[in-house]
Every structure is written in structure tokens, then in C-alpha cells.
XYZ file of C-alpha atoms in Angstrom:
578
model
C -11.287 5.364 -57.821
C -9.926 7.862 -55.778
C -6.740 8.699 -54.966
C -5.248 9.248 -51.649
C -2.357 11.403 -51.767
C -1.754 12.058 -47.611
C -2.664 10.971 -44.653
C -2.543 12.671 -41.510
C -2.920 11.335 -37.606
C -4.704 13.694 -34.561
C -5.359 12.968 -31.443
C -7.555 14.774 -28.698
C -7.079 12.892 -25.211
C -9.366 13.953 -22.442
C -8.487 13.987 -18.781
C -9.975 15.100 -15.422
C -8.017 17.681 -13.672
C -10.317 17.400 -10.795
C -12.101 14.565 -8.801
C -10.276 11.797 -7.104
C -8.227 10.327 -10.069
C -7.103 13.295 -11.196
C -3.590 13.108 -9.541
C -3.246 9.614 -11.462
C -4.320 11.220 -14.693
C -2.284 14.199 -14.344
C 0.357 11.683 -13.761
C -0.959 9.987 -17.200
C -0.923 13.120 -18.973
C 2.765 14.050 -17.992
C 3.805 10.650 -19.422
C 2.520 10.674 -22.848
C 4.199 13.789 -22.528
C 7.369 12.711 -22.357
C 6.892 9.774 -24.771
C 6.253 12.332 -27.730
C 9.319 13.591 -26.646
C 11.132 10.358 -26.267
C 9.473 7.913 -29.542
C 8.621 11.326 -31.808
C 11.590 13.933 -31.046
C 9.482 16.709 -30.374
C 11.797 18.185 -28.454
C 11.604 21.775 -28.941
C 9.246 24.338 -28.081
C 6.441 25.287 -30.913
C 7.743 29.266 -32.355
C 5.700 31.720 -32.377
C 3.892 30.596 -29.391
C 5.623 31.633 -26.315
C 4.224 28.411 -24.122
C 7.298 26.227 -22.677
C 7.721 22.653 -24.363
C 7.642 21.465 -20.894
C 4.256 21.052 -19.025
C 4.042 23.296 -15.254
C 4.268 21.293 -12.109
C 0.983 21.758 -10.830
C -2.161 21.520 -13.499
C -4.859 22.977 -10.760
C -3.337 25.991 -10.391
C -3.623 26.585 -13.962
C -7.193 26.042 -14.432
C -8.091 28.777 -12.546
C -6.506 31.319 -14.773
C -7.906 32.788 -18.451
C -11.339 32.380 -17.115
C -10.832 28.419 -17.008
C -9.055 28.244 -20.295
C -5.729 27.906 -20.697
C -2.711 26.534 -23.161
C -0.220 24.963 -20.763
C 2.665 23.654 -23.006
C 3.834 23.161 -26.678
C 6.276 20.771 -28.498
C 7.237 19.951 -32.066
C 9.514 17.898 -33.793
C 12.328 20.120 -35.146
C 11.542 19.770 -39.235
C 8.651 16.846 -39.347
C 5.119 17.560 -39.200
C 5.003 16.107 -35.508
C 3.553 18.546 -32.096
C 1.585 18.410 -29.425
C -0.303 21.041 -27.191
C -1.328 21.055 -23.373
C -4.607 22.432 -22.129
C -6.726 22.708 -19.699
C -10.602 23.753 -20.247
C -12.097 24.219 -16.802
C -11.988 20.736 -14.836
C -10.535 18.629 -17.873
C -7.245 18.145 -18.867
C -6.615 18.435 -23.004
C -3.699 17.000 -25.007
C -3.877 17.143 -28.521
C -1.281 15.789 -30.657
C -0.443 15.964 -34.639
C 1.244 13.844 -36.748
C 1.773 14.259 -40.939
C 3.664 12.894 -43.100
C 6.952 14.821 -44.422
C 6.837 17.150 -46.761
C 7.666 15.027 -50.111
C 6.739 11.900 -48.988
C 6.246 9.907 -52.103
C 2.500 8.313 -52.239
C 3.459 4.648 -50.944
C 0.453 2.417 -52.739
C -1.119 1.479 -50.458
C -0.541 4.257 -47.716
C 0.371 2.646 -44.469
C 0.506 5.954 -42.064
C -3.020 5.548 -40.311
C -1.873 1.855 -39.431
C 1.595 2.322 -38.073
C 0.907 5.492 -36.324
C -2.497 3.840 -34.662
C -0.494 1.263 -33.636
C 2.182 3.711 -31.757
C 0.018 5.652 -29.995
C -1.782 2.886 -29.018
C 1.089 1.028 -27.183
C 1.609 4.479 -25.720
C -1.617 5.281 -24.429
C -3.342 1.998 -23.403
C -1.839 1.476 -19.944
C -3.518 4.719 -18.642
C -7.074 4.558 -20.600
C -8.826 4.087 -17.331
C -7.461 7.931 -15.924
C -8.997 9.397 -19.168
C -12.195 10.812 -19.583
C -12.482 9.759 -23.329
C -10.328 10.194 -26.789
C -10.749 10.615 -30.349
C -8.803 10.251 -32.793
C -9.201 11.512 -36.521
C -7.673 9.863 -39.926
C -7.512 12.498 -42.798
C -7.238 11.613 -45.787
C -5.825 14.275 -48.839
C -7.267 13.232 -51.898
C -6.172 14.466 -55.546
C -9.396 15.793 -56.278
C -12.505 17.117 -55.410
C -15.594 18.125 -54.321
C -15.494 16.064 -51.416
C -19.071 14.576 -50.372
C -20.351 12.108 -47.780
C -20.650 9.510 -50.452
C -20.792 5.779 -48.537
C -18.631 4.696 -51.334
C -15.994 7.233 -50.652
C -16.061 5.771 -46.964
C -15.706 2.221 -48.275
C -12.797 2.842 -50.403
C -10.795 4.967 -46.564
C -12.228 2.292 -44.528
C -9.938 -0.255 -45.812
C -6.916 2.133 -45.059
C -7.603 2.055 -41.532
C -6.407 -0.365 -38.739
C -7.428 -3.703 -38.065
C -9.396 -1.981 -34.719
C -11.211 1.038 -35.997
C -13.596 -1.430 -37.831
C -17.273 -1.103 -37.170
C -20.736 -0.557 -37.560
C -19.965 3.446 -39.106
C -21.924 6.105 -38.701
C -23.704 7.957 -42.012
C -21.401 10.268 -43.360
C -21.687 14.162 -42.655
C -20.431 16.814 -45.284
C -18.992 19.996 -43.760
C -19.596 23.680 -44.939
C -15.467 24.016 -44.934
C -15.911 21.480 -47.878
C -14.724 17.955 -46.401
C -16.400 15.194 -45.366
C -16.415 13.045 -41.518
C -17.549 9.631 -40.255
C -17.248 8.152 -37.154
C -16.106 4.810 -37.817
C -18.200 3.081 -35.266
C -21.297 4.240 -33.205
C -21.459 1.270 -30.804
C -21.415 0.983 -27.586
C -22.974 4.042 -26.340
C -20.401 4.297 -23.219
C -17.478 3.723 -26.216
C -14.516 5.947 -24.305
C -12.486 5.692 -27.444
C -13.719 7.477 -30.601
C -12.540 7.509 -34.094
C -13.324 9.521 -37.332
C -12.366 9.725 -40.992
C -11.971 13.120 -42.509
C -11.525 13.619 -46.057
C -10.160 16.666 -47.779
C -8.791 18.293 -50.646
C -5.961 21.150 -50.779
C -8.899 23.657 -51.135
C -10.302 22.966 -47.355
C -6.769 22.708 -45.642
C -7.700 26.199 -44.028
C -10.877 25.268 -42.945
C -10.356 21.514 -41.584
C -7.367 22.899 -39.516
C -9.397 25.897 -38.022
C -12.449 23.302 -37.086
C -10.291 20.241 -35.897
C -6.584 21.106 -35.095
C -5.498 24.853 -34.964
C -7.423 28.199 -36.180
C -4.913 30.574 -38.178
C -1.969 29.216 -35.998
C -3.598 29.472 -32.305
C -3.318 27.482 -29.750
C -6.950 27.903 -27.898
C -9.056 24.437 -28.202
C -10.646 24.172 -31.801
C -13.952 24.050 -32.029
C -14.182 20.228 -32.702
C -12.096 19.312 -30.008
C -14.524 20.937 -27.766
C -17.020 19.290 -28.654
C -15.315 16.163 -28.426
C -14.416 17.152 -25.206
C -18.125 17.876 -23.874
C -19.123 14.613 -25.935
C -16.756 12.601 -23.731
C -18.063 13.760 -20.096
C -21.814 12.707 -21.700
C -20.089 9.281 -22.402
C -18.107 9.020 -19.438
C -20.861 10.006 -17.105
C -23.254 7.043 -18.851
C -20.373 4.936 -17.760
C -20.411 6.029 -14.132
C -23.992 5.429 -14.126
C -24.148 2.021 -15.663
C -21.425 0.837 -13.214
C -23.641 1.937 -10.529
C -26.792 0.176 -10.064
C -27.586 0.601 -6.694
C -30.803 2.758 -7.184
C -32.650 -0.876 -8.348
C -31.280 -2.275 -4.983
C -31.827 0.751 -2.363
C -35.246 1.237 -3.755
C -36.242 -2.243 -3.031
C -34.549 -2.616 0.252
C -36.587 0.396 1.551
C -39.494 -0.574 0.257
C -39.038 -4.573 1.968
C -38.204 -2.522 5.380
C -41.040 0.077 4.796
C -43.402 -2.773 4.568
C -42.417 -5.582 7.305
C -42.565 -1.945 9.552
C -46.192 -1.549 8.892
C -47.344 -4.986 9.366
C -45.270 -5.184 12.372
C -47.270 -2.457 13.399
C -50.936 -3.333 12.351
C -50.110 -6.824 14.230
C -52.538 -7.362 16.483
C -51.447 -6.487 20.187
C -48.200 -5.182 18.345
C -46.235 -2.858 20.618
C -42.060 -2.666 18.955
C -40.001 -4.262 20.762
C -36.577 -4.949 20.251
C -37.188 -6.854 16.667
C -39.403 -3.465 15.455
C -36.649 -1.118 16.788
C -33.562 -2.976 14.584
C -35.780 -2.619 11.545
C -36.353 1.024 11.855
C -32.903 1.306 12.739
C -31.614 -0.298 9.238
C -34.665 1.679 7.396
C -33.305 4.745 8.710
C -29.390 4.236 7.453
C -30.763 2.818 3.910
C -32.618 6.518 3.703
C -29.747 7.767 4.098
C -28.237 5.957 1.773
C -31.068 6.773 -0.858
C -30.778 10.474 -0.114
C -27.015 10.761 -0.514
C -27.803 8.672 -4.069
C -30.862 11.444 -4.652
C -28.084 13.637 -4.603
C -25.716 12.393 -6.580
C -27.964 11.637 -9.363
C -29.591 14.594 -9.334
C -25.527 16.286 -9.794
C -25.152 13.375 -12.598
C -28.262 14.811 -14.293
C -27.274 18.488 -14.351
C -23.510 17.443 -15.215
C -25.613 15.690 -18.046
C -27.830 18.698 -19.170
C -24.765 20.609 -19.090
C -22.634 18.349 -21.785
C -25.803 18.618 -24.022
C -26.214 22.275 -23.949
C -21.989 22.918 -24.354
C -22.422 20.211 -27.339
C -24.511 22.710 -29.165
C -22.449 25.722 -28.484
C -19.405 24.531 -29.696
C -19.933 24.732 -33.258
C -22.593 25.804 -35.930
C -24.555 21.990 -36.396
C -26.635 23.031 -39.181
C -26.719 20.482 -42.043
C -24.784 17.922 -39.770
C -27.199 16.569 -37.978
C -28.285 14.002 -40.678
C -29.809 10.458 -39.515
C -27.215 8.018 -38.139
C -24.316 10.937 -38.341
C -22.318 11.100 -35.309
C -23.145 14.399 -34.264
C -27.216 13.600 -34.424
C -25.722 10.020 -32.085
C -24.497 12.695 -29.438
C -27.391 14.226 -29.247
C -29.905 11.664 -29.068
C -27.836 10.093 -26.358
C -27.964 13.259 -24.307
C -31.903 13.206 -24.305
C -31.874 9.612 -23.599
C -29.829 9.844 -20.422
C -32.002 12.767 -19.407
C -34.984 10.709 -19.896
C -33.887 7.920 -17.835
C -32.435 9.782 -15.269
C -35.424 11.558 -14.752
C -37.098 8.521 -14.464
C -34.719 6.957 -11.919
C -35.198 10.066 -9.582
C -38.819 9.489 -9.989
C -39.076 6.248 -8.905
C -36.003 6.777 -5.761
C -37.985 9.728 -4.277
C -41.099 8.187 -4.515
C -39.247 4.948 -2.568
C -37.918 7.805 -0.166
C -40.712 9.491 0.410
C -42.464 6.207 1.378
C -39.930 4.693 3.862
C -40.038 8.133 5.885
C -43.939 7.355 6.363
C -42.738 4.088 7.584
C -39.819 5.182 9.892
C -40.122 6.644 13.331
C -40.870 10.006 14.496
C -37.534 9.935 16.377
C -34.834 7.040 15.914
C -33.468 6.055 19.142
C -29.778 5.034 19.407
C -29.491 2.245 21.948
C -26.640 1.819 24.285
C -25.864 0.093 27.307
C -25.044 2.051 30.219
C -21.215 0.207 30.196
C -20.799 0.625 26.712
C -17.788 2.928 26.448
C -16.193 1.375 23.538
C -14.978 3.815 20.431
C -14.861 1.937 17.561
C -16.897 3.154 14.673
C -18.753 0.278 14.068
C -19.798 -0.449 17.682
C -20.366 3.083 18.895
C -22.035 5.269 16.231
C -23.144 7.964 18.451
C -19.416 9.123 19.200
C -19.041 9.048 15.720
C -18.214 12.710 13.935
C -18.051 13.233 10.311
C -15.933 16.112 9.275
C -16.126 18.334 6.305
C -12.948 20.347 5.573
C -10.944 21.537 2.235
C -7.604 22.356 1.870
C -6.244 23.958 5.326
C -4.972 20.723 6.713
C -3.546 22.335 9.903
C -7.064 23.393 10.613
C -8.597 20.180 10.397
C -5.914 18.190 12.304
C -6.465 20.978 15.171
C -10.154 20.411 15.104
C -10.226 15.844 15.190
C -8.041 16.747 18.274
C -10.774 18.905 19.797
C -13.342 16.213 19.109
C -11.353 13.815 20.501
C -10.468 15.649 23.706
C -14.184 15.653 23.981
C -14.832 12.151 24.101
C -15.576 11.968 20.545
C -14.363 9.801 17.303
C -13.938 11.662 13.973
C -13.909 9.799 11.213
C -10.615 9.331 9.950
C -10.765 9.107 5.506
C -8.256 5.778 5.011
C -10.321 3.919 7.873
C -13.536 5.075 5.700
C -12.175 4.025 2.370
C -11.310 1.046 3.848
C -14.240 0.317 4.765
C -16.015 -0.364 1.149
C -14.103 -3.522 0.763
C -12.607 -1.577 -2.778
C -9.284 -1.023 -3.376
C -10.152 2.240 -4.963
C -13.798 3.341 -4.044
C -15.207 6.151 -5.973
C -14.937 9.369 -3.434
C -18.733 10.121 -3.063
C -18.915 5.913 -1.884
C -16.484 7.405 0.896
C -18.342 10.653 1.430
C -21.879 8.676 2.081
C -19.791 5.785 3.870
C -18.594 8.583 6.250
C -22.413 10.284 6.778
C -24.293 7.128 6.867
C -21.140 5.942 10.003
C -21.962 9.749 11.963
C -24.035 10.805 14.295
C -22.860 14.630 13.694
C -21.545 16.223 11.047
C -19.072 19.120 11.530
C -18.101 21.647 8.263
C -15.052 23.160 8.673
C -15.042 26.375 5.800
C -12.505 27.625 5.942
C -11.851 30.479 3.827
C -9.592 28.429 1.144
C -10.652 29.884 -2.469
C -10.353 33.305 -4.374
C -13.439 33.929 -6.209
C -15.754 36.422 -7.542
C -18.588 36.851 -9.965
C -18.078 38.016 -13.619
C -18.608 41.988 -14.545
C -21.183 40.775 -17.166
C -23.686 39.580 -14.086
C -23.242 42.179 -11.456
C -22.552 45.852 -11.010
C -21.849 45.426 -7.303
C -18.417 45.507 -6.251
C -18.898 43.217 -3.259
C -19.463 40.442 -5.575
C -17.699 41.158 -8.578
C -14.333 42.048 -6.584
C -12.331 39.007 -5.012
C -13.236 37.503 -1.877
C -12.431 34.427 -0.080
C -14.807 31.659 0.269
C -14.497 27.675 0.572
C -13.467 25.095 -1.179
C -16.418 23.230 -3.825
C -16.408 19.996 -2.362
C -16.910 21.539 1.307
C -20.149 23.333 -0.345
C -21.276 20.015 -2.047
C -20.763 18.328 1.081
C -22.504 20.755 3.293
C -25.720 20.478 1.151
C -25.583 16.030 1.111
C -25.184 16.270 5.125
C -28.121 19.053 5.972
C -29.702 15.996 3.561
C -28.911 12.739 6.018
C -28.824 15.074 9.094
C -30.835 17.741 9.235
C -30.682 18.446 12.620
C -27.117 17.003 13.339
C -24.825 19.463 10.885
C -22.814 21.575 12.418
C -21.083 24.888 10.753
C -18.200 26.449 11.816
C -16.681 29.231 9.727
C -13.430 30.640 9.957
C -11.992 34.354 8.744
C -13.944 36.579 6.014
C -15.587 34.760 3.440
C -18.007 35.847 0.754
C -21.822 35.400 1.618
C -23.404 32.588 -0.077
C -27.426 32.973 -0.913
C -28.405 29.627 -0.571
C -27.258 28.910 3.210
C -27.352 32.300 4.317
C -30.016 31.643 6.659
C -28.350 28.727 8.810
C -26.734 29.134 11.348
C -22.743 28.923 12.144
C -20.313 29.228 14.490
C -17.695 31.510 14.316
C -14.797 29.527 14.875
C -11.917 31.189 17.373
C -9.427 30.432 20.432
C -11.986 31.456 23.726
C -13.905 29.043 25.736
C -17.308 30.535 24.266
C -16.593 29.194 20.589
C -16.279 25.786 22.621
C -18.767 25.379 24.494
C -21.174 27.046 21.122
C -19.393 23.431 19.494
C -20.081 21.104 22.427
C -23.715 21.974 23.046
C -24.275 21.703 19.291
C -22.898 18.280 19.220
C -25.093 17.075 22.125
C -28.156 18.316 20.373
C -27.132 16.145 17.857
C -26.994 12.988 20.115
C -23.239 12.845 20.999
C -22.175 11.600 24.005
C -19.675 14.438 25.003
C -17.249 14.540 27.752
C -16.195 17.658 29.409
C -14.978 16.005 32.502
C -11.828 17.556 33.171
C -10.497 20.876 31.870
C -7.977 19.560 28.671
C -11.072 19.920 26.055
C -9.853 23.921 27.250
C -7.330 23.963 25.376
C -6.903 20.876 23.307
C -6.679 21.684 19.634
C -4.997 24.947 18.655
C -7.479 27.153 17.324
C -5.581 30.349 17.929
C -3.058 28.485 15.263
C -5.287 28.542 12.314
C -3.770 31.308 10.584
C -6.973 30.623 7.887
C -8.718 33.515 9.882
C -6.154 36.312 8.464
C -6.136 35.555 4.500
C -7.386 38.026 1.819
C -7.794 37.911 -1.454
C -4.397 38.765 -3.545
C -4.742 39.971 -7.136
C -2.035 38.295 -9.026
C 0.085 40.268 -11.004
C -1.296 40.584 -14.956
C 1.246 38.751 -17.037
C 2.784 40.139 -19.811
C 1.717 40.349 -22.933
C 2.515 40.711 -26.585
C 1.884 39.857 -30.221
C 2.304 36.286 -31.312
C 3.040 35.956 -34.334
C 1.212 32.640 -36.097
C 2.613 29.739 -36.635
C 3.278 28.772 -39.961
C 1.360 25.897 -41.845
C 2.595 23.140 -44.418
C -0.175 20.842 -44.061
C -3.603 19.900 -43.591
C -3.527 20.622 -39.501
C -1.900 24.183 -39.049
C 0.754 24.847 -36.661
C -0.250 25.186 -33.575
């Protein structure tokens, strides 16, 4: 039998840092924080590492610096075997946390660490589970003597070390190069947020189990398992997304009920519309636009998908570990699984898209009674304006007040959550809730974000030096409303931004304070059906565009921080200092 003779606990919690939870899971993040502070004393910063033991105020900012990589914070107990680090790896959040056993700890028979430490973390962590993306946590067991194999038996004998929870159908065991062994003690369900694995050792591959799942020679950068981990948990997390959201089934069968009463409406004998005809075209029409916004954001889910899979091979050298049942080979035959199916589910919606717009009109008419002069969104869609805008919040108050001095009702984002009937819609339900409510859709970029293409790609200094351009979500939202409305999107672009390939050919409106720029908006929103109202003289001067100091910003370099040596962390157990 053999002996365990140490037991060590690590966590990897994944988070969003994007998206529209991610103030809630920053929030989340900050929290378990401070309860390793509070329940485990680390209270001190990690030496050697020259990162604060207290995490910065603002995670977003950080992303955007190291190339998307970054080590935010550091904390340690002062003399256990007890820290936690802070990341952030492009749009997720990563906190990774340590736990050993003291240095001397006499081999209690049996050994009760996995247990009581599970139980901890669990009591810390469990209220905010729904702001993560997905979290793993690893068991290692030390044992006496080696070589350490995959052997089931070996499993058998750890299994009954772990908690009460962690029970389950287990993957087949997967020997490392570094000379340990890992299974994942259960492989069901496939949307499983929570992940946990058993890694056994000897003293021999202490070097090598650190470097791969906790800390590499006493650096702080994410180890190569935890990326993986982390890539592994957006595949997961974006199965869930998808499973919770069946309307695909539903949207395809609407348009295909609507698409069909049309035509026999039509092949009727003596059939000439009518009022009855009209309303049905009417709802085919918003239900295509429902199915193209969904066309869209599957077609996002797949690539987001395709993306995971690829980063899941790039994180470490798989060879030998992708044996039959074996966690890592359970990643990967997800990944082509969801592909598959998603590729299937685009299939079928286009070909239900493509179908209704044989069936609907030419030209859908919006009806309205002469003395209809009501505003409200539900009873007056043509007034309606969608607007697309980032950060600059003075801009886009200036501009709903030009709309409105113009007759016109934009959108306003609580009255559109609201409208779902969820407490806490998903924001792409409020982004097609607002296009499938407008009759126009106005972008507002303004010039929000410093970016610029890597050296590696380009030798031209306009697009390798920085420029200003906007914000992602404007972009993604530009491209779903030239979707729904085609003909009703209006651009209006403010300051110097950098060119962008793919909508260089439409064209915008240079947005500034003269009576031209206005009038350039107003006959673009009557093109697109709006019933605008320049009686009077206020729509003038209503909304201050000369205000929008947007127009002036330039890209600022900020200063290179220092640097120096760091000396590495020193190690006393399995999972290095980190």
C-alpha cells in the first residue's frame, strides 16, 4: 500500500473581466481576496516579487497592459505554506491560490487536509459561483516512494482521501513526462463549471509539478496548466450559454409557420393582402430579425469556440496525455463536438432565414394613422432610434437630446432591459431587444480606445504606432445592425480614428457643431423611415456637439515602468513560491 506522506490544496478560479457580469465578478474576485486574508492570514506581500498584496482598483485597466497578460497582486501567509496570486490573461480574471501543509507536519493516519481545506474554500467561494467562468481545483498527494504511474489502483487507494463531493465517475489516469501522475475525478456533466484533479508525486518531480501547475522557478506568469484550465473553462462555459439558450429550435419554426401561412395567403384564389396578410409580414419581418441577430451571435459563439480549442493545444506539450477517457482527450473531444453542432445549428437557421426572406415583402410598410402622434416604444416604432455608443457618456447624452429635439425616441438601456421580463437579461437579449424595437440605428464611434497592431505583422508605422479607434462592442454592434437594417444604420464618427478594412467603404458622417452635420443626420434618418420634425429652429442647437471634447484626443504612450531583477522566490514544497 502506499503511503501518503503530504497533501497539498490549489486552486485556479476563473473570472470574466469583461461582458456584463464582470463588475459583479470583479466584485467576487476582490472578496475571496480578502477572505484569504481574513480565514488564512496571508497578510503580507509575496518577497521577491515586487506585486502589492493588495489587488488595484480597477481590473480593466490592467488587462490592457503586458500584451494582455498581467500579475496584479500577491499574498502569503507570513511562515505557512499559504499564498495567493492575481491575474489577468486578456478578458479573464485569474486567482490562484496555494495551500500546504507546514513544514514538519507529522503524517496524521489518515490525512485529513484535502477534506478540511475543500470544505473552507468551499463555504468561501459558493455564494459567487455564478460570476465565475469555471474552477479547478487540484489534490496532490506526496507519496514515500516512487515511480509514480497512472495505475487505477493508485487512484483507488487517493480517491478515498478526498471529500465526500469530489466523488465520481473518474476519468483514466494520465502519467506526465515531469514524472507524476493526474485524474480528473469526474468527467460528467459536460457543462461541469467546477473541476477537480488528483496529482500524485514524489520528492523527485516537486520541480516539475510546480513549473506545470503552480509556479515555474518562482514566477508569477500563469503556469502552463492553469492556462489550459483557463481556455478549458470558456469551452465549458460557452456550452452552458448555449444550452440555456434554445431559441434557435423556436425562431426557426416560427419563421417557417409565418413563411408558409404567407404563401398560401398568397396563392388563395382572388387573394389580394389585406390587412390580415400585412400583420403577418409584419411579425415575419421582426422574427428575421430576430434570427439574424441569433446568426450572429452563434456564429461569435462558434469562433469563441474554435478559439478555446486551438489555445487548449498551445498551452502545453499533449503528447502521451491524450489517452482514452483522460481528461485532456475529454476537452478535446468536447471542442469538436460543439463545433459540430454548432455548425449544424447555423445550417439549419440560415437555411430558415433564407426562406422567410422569399416569403416576406419587397418593402415592409409601417402603418400609422394620420393622428397617431403617440411616443411610446411599443406603439410608435417608427420614432424609435437605437443608439450605439461606448464609453464617452457626455457624447451620447448630447446626441438622445438631438434625436429628441427632432421628434424622435432613442431607446433608453433600463427601459430595454426591462423589457425582457428578466431581472438580469444577458446583454446581447438587450442589444437585439433594442434593434428588433428601432426603426434607425445610429453608431456613435467615438474615438474611445488606444490601439495598434503588433511589429511582428506590419512594417507600416500607421498601423503599428498608436491610434485611436472605438470601443469593441460599438464594432460588434455596428456589424449586428448593418445585419437587421441594412438600409437604416447610420454612422457618425467623431475625431481621428484608425481606418478599419472591413467598413471602410460605408459611408459616415463626420460628426461636428454646424447646421450641415445636422441636416447630413436628419435626412439620413428619414431615409430610414423616421418621422422627423424640424418644425421650429431648437433641433439648431439642441444637443451640444461643439462639447464633445472626444474630437481632440490622441494617443498617449504611457510611461515604461521600471524595471529590475526579481529575484525567485524560494520553494519548500511541492508548489513553488510564487
Amino acid at each position: 500500500m502506499t503511503r501518503v506522506v503530504g497533501q497539498e490544496f490549489v486552486v485556479h478560479l476563473f473570472a470574466p473581466s469583461e461582458g456584463p457580469h464582470a463588475a459583479e465578478a470583479a466584485h467576487a474576485l476582490r472578496t475571496v481576496w480578502q477572505e484569504c486574508r481574513r480565514q488564512f492570514n496571508m497578510n503580507e506581500p509575496v518577497p521577491g516579487t515586487w506585486l502589492p498584496d493588495v489587488p488595484p482598483t480597477v481590473f480593466e485597466e490592467s488587462a490592457e497592459a503586458d500584451g494582455g497578460e498581467r500579475t496584479l497582486a500577491a499574498q502569503r501567509h507570513h511562515t505557512l505554506g499559504l499564498q495567493a496570486v492575481l491575474r489577468v490573461h486578456h478578458d479573464v480574471l485569474n486567482l490562484s491560490v496555494w495551500c500546504a501543509a507546514p513544514p514538519g507536519t507529522e503524517a496524521p493516519e489518515p490525512w485529513t487536509w484535502w477534506r478540511d481545506l475543500d470544505l473552507r474554500w468551499s463555504r468561501i467561494v459558493e455564494r459567487h459561483a455564478p460570476y465565475f467562468l469555471g474552477e479547478a481545483r487540484l489534490y496532490f498527494a506526496r507519496l514515500d516512494d516512487g515511480p509514480v504511474s497512472a495505475d487505477p489502483a493508485l487512484y483507488a487507494e487517493l480517491k478515498g482521501l478526498l471529500p465526500d463531493t469530489a466523488h465520481g465517475l473518474s476519468s483514466a489516469g494520465v502519467a506526465s513526462p515531469g514524472g507524476f501522475a493526474l485524474w480528473e475525478t469526474a468527467l460528467e456533466p459536460d457543462d461541469r463549471a467546477l473541476r477537480r484533479f488528483v496529482v500524485a508525486l514524489t520528492s523527485e518531480a516537486d520541480e516539475a509539478a510546480s513549473a506545470w501547475a503552480w509556479s515555474d522557478r518562482g514566477g508569477t506568469e500563469l503556469p502552463s496548466l492553469a492556462r489550459y484550465l483557463l481556455h478549458a473553462a470558456k469551452l465549458r462555459y460557452q456550452l452552458l450559454v448555449w444550452q440555456r439558450d434554445s431559441r434557435a429550435r423556436t425562431l426557426r419554426a416560427t419563421l417557417e409557420s409565418l413563411s408558409a401561412g404567407i404563401r398560401e395567403r398568397r396563392a388563395a384564389p382572388g387573394a389580394k393582402g389585406g390587412p390580415a396578410t400585412a400583420q403577418w409580414a409584419e411579425q415575419l419581418a421582426e422574427h428575421l430579425a430576430d434570427a439574424r441577430i441569433l446568426r450572429s451571435e452563434l456564429d461569435t459563439l462558434r469562433r469563441t469556440v474554435d478559439i478555446a480549442s486551438v489555445n487548449l493545444g498551445r498551452s502545453f506539450d499533449l503528447t502521451g496525455m491524450l489517452v482514452p477517457r483522460g481528461p485532456f482527450t475529454d476537452d478535446r473531444a468536447l471542442a469538436r463536438s460543439m463545433l459540430e453542432r454548432l455548425d449544424d445549428e447555423l445550417g439549419y437557421l440560415s437555411a430558415a432565414i433564407d426562406k422567410a426572406e422569399q416569403s416576406a415583402p419587397a418593402k415592409r410598410e409601417t402603418p400609422m394613422s394620420a393622428d397617431d402622434t403617440s411616443t411610446a416604444p411599443t406603439s410608435d416604432r417608427a420614432r424609435n432610434v437605437f443608439v450605439v455608443h461606448g464609453r464617452d457618456e457626455f457624447a451620447r447624452s448630447q446626441m438622445f437630446v438631438f434625436l429628441r429635439s427632432i421628434g424622435l425616441n432613442p431607446l433608453e438601456w433600463p427601459a430595454l432591459r426591462a423589457r425582457g421580463g428578466n431581472a438580469s437579461p444577458y446583454l446581447s437579449e438587450v442589444i437585439r431587444e433594442g434593434l428588433a424595437s428601432a426603426q434607425a440605428v445610429v453608431v456613435l464611434m467615438t474615438p474611445d480606445d488606444i490601439v495598434r497592431l503588433h511589429p511582428d505583422l506590419s512594417k507600416r508605422p500607421a498601423e503599428t504606432l498608436p491610434s485611436m479607434q472605438a470601443r469593441p462592442n460599438v464594432l460588434i454592434e455596428l456589424g449586428m445592425a448593418l445585419m437587421t437594417h441594412p438600409t437604416g444604420t447610420l454612422l457618425l464618427k467623431l475625431g481621428e480614428q484608425r481606418p478599419i478594412s472591413d467598413i471602410d467603404g460605408l459611408n459616415y458622417i463626420d460628426l461636428d457643431d454646424n447646421q450641415a452635420c445636422r441636416q447630413n443626420i436628419i435626412s439620413g434618418l428619414r431615409a430610414a423611415g423616421c418621422p422627423v420634425d424640424t418644425m421650429g429652429t431648437d433641433w439648431l442647437s439642441e444637443g451640444d456637439f461643439a462639447g464633445m471634447v472626444a474630437k481632440m484626443r490622441r494617443p498617449e504612450e504611457p510611461p515604461a515602468p521600471a524595471r529590475s531583477s526579481r529575484p525567485a522566490a524560494t520553494s519548500t514544497s511541492t508548489a513553488q513560491s510564487a
